[in-house]
PDB file of C-alpha atoms in Angstrom:
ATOM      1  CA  UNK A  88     -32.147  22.454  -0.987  1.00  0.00           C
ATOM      2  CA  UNK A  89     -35.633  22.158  -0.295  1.00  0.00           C
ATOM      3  CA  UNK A  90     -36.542  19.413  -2.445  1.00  0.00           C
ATOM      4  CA  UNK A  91     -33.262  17.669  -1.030  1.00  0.00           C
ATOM      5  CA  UNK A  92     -34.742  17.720   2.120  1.00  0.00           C
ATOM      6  CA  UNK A  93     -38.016  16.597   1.470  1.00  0.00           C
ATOM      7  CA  UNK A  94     -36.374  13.382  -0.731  1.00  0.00           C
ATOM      8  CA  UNK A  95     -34.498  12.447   2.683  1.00  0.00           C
ATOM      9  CA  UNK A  96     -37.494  12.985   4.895  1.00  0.00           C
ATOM     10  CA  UNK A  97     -36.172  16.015   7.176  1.00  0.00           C
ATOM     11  CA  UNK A  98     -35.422  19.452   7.099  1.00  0.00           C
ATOM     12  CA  UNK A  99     -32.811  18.941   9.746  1.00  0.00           C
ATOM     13  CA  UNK A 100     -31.339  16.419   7.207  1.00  0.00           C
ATOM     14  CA  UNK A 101     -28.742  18.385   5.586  1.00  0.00           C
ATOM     15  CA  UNK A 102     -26.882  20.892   7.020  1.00  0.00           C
ATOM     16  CA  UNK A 103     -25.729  24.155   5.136  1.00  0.00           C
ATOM     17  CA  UNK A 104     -22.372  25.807   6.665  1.00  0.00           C
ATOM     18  CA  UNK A 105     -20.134  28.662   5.240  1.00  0.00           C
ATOM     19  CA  UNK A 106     -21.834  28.175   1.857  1.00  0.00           C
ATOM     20  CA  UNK A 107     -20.998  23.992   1.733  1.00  0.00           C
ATOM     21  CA  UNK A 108     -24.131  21.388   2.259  1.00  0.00           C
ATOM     22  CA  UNK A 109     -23.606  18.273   4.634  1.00  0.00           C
ATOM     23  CA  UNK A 110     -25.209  15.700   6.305  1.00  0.00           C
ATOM     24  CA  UNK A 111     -26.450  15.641  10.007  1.00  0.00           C
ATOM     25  CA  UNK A 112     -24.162  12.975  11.511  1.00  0.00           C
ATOM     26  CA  UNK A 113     -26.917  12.336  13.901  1.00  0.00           C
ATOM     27  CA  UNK A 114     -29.234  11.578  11.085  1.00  0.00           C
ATOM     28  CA  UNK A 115     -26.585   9.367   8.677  1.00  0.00           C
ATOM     29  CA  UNK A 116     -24.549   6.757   9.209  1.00  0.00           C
ATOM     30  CA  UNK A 117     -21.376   6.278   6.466  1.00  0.00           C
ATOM     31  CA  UNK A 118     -18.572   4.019   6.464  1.00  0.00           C
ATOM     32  CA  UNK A 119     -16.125   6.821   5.951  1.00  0.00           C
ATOM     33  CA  UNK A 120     -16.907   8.695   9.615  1.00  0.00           C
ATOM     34  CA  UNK A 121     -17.075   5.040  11.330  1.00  0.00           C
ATOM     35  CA  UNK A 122     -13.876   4.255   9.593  1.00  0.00           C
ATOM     36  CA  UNK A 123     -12.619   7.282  10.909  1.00  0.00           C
ATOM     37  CA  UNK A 124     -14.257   7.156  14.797  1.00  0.00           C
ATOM     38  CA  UNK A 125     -13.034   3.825  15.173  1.00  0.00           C
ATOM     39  CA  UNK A 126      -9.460   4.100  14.407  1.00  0.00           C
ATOM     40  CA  UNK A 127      -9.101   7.375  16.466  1.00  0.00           C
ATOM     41  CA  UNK A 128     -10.120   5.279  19.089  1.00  0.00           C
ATOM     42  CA  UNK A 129      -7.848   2.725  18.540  1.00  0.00           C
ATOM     43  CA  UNK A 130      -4.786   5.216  18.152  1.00  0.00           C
ATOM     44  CA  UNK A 131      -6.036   6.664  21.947  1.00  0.00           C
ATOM     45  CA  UNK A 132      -6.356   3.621  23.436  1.00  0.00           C
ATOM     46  CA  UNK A 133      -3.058   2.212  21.802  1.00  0.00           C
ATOM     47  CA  UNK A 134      -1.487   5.472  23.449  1.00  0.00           C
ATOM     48  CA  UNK A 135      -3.444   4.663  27.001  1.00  0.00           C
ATOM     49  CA  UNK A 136      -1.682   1.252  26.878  1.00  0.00           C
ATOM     50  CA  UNK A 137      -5.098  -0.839  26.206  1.00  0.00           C
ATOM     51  CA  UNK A 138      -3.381  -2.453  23.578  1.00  0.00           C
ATOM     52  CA  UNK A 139      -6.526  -5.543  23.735  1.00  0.00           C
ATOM     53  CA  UNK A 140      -9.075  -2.830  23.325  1.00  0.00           C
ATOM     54  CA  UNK A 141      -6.843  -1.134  20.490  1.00  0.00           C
ATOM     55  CA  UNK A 142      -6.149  -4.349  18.651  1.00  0.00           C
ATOM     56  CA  UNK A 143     -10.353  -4.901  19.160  1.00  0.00           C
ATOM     57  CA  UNK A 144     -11.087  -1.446  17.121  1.00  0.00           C
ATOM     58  CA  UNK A 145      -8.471  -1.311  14.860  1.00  0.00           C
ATOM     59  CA  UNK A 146     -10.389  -4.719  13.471  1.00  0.00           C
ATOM     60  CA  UNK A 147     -13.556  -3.488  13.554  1.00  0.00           C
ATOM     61  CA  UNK A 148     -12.248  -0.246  11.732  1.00  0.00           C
ATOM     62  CA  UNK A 149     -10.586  -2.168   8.933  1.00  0.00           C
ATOM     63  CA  UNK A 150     -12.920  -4.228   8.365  1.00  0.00           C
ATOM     64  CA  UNK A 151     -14.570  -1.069   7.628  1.00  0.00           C
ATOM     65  CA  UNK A 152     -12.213  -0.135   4.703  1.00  0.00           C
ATOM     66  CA  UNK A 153     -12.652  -1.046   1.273  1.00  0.00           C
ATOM     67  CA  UNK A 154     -10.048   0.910  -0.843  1.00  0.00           C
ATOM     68  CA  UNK A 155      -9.686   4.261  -1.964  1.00  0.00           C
ATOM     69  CA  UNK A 156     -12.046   6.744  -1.275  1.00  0.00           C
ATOM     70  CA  UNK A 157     -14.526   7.652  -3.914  1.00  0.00           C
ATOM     71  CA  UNK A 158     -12.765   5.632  -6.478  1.00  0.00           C
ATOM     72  CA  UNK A 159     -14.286   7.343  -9.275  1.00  0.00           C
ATOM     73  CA  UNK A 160     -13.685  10.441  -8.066  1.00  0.00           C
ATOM     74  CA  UNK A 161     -10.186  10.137  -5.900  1.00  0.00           C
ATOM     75  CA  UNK A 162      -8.500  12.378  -8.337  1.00  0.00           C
ATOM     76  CA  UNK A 163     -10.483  15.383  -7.541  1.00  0.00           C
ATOM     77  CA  UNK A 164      -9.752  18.349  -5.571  1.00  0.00           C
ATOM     78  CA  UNK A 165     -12.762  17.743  -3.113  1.00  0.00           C
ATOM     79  CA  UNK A 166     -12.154  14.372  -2.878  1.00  0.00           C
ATOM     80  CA  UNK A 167      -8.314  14.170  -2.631  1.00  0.00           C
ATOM     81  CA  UNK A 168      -7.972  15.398   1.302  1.00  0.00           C
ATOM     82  CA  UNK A 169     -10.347  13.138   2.878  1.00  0.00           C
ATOM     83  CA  UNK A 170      -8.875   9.992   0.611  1.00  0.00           C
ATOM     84  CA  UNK A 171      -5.385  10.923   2.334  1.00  0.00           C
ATOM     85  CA  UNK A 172      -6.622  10.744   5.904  1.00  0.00           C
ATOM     86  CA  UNK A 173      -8.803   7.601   5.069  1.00  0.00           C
ATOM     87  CA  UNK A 174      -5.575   5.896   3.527  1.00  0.00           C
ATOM     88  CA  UNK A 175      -3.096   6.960   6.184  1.00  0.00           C
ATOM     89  CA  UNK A 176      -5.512   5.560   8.652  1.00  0.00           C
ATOM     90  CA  UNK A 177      -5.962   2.064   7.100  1.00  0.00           C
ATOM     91  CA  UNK A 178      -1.414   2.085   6.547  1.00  0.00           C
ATOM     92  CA  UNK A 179      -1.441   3.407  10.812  1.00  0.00           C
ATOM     93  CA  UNK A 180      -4.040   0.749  11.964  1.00  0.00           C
ATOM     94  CA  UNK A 181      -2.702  -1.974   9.523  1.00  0.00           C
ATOM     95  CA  UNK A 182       1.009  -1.431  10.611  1.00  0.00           C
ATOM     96  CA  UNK A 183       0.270  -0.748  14.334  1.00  0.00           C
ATOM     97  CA  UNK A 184      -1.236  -4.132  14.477  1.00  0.00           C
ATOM     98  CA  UNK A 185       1.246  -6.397  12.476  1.00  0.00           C
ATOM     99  CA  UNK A 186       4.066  -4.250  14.797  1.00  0.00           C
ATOM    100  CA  UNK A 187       1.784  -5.591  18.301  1.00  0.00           C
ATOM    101  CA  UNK A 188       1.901  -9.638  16.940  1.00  0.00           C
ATOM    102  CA  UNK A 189       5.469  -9.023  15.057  1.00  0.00           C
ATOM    103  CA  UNK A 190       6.289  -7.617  18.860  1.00  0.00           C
ATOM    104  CA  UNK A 191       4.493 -10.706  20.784  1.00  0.00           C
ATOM    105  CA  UNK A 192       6.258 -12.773  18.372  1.00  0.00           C
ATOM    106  CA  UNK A 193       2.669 -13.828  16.732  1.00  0.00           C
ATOM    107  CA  UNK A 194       4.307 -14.208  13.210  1.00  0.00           C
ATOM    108  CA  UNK A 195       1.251 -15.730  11.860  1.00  0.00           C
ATOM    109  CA  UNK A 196      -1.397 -13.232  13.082  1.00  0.00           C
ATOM    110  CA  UNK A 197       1.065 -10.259  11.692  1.00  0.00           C
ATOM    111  CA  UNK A 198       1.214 -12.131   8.176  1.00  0.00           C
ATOM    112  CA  UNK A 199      -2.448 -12.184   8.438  1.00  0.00           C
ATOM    113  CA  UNK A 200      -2.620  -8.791   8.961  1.00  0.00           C
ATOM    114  CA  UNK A 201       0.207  -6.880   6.501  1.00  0.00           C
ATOM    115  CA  UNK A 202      -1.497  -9.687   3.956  1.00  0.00           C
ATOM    116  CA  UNK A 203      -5.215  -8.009   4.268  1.00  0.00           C
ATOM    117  CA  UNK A 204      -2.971  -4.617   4.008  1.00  0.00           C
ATOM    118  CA  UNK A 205      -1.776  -5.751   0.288  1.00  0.00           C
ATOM    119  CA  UNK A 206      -4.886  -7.042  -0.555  1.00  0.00           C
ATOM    120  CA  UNK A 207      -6.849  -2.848  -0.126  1.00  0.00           C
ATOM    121  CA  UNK A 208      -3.589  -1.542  -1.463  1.00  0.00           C
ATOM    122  CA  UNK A 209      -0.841  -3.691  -2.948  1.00  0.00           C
ATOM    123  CA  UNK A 210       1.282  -0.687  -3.640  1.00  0.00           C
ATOM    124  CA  UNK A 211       2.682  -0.201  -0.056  1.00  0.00           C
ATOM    125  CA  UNK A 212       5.615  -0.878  -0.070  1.00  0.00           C
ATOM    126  CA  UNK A 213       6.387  -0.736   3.905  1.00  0.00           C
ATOM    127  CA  UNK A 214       3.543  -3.788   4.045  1.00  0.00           C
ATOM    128  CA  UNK A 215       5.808  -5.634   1.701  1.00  0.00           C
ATOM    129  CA  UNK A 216       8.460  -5.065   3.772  1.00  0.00           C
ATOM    130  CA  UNK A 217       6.893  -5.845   6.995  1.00  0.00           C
ATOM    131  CA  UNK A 218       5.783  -9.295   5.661  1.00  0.00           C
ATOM    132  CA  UNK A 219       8.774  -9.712   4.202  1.00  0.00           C
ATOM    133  CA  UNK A 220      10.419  -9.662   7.990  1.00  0.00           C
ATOM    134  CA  UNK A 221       7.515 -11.660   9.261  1.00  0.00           C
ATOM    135  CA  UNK A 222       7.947 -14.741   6.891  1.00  0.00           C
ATOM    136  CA  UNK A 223      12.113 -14.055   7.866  1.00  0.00           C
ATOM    137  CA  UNK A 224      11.292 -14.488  11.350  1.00  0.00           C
ATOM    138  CA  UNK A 225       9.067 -17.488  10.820  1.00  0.00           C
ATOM    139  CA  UNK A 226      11.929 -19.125   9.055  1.00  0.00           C
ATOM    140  CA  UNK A 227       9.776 -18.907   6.053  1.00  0.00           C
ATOM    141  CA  UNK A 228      12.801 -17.636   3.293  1.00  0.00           C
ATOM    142  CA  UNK A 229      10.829 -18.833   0.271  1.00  0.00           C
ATOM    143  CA  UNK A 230       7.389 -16.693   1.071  1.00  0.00           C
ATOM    144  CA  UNK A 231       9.684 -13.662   1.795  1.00  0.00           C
ATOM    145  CA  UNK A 232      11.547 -13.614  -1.384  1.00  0.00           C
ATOM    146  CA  UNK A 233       8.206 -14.682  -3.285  1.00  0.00           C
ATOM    147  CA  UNK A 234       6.692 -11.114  -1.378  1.00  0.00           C
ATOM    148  CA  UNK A 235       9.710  -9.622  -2.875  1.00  0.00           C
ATOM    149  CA  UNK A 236       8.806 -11.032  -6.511  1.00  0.00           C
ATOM    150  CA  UNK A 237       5.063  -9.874  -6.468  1.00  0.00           C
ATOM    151  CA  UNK A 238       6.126  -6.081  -4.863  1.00  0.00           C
ATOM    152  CA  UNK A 239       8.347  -5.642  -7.499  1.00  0.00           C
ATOM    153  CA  UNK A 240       6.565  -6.895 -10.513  1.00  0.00           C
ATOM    154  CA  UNK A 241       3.127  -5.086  -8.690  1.00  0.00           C
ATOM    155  CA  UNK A 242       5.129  -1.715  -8.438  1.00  0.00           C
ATOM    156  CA  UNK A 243       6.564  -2.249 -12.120  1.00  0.00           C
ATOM    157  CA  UNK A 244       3.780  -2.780 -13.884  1.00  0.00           C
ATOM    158  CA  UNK A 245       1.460   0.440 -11.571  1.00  0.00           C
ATOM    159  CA  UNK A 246       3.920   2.834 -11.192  1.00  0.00           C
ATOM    160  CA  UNK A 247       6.743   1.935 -13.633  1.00  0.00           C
ATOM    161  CA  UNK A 248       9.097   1.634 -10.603  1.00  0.00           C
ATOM    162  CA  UNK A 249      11.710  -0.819  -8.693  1.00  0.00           C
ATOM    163  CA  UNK A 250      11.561  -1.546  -4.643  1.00  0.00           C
ATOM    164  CA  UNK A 251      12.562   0.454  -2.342  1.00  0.00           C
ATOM    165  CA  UNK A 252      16.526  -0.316  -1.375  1.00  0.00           C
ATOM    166  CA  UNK A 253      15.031  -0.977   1.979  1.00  0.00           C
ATOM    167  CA  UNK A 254      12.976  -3.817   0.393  1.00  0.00           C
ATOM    168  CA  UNK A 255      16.087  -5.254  -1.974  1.00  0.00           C
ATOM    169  CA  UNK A 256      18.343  -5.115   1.304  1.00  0.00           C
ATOM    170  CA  UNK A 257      15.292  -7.352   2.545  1.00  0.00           C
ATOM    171  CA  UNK A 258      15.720  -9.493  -0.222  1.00  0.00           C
ATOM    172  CA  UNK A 259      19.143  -9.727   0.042  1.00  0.00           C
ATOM    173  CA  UNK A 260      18.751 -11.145   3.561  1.00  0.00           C
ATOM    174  CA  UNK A 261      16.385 -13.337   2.547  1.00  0.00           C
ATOM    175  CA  UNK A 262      18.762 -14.951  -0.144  1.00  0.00           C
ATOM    176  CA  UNK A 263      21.679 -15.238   2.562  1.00  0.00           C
ATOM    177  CA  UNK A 264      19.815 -16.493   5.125  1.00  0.00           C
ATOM    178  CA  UNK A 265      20.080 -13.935   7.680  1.00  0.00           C
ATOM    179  CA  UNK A 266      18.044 -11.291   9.220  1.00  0.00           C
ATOM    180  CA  UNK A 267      19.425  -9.264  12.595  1.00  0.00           C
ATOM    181  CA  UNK A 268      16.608  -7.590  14.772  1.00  0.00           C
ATOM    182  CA  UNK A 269      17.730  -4.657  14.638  1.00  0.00           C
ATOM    183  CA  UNK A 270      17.736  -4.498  10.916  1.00  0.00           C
ATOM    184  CA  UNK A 271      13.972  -4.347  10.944  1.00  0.00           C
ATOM    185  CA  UNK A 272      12.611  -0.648  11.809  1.00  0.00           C
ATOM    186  CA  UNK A 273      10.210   1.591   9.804  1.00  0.00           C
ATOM    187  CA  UNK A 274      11.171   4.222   7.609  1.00  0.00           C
TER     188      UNK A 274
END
């Protein structure tokens, strides 16, 4: 512990507490706590009604997200906690933004948004779904039923699994030509 501290230059560096060593917040700076910081903020001021100021953080924090936490090591005990509340995070800021444009009507800026979603993790299904009703809304059939096409052949060849029947019924409005408002809710 002592040489530790003297590689990062202060005693007060790391921290030891009930046995475990950390880093002085105050001292470090990691994209995992800013991640974090930033889209608690964003969920408060999203529940204060400062949806501009919400919308504002919620960038800044995914922009702020690369992927799954630890990569290497996302499979261990120690590791597998913290890559949960990272991930659900990213899926809350990602699908509380799309939901404000999708709301305002702002098909493009949602597309934008769920797209970025599927391009950090392309096996969430709910983004497919959401951008499925986005490019249904902009009149935009083809794009929809090509979403549908790339979530199911991205889900087949990861996880050896089919869509969701929320996504096929999707895709089956798609192919008729009809989508009803009130068809389009979150599971």
């Amino acid at each position: 512990l002592h040489r530790l501290r003297e590689l990062v230059g202060s005693e007060k560096a790391i921290l030891v507490r009930e046995g475990r060593l950390a880093l002085d917040r105050n001292l470090f700076w990691a994209d995992a706590w800013a991640f974090e910081l930033l889209a608690a903020e964003a969920q408060s001021r999203r529940s204060a009604g400062e949806e501009t100021e919400a919308l504002h953080l919620s960038r800044k924090a995914l922009g702020l997200y690369r992927g799954r936490f630890l990569a290497e090591d996302a499979d261990k005990p120690w590791a597998l906690s913290a890559g949960k509340r990272l991930h659900s995070g990213f899926m809350h800021n990602v699908i509380a933004m799309g939901s404000f444009f999708e709301a305002h009507s702002n098909h493009q800026e949602a597309i934008i948004c769920y797209t970025q979603g599927l391009a950090v993790d392309d096996l969430a299904g709910e983004l497919y779904q959401h951008l499925m009703h986005c490019y249904l809304a902009a009149g935009l059939r083809a794009e929809a039923i090509t979403t549908y096409e790339r979530c199911k052949k991205t889900l087949a060849i990861s996880l050896a699994i089919s869509p969701s029947a929320k996504t096929r019924t999707i895709l089956d409005h798609a192919l008729n030509g009809s989508l009803r408002s009130e068809e389009h809710t979150s599971e």
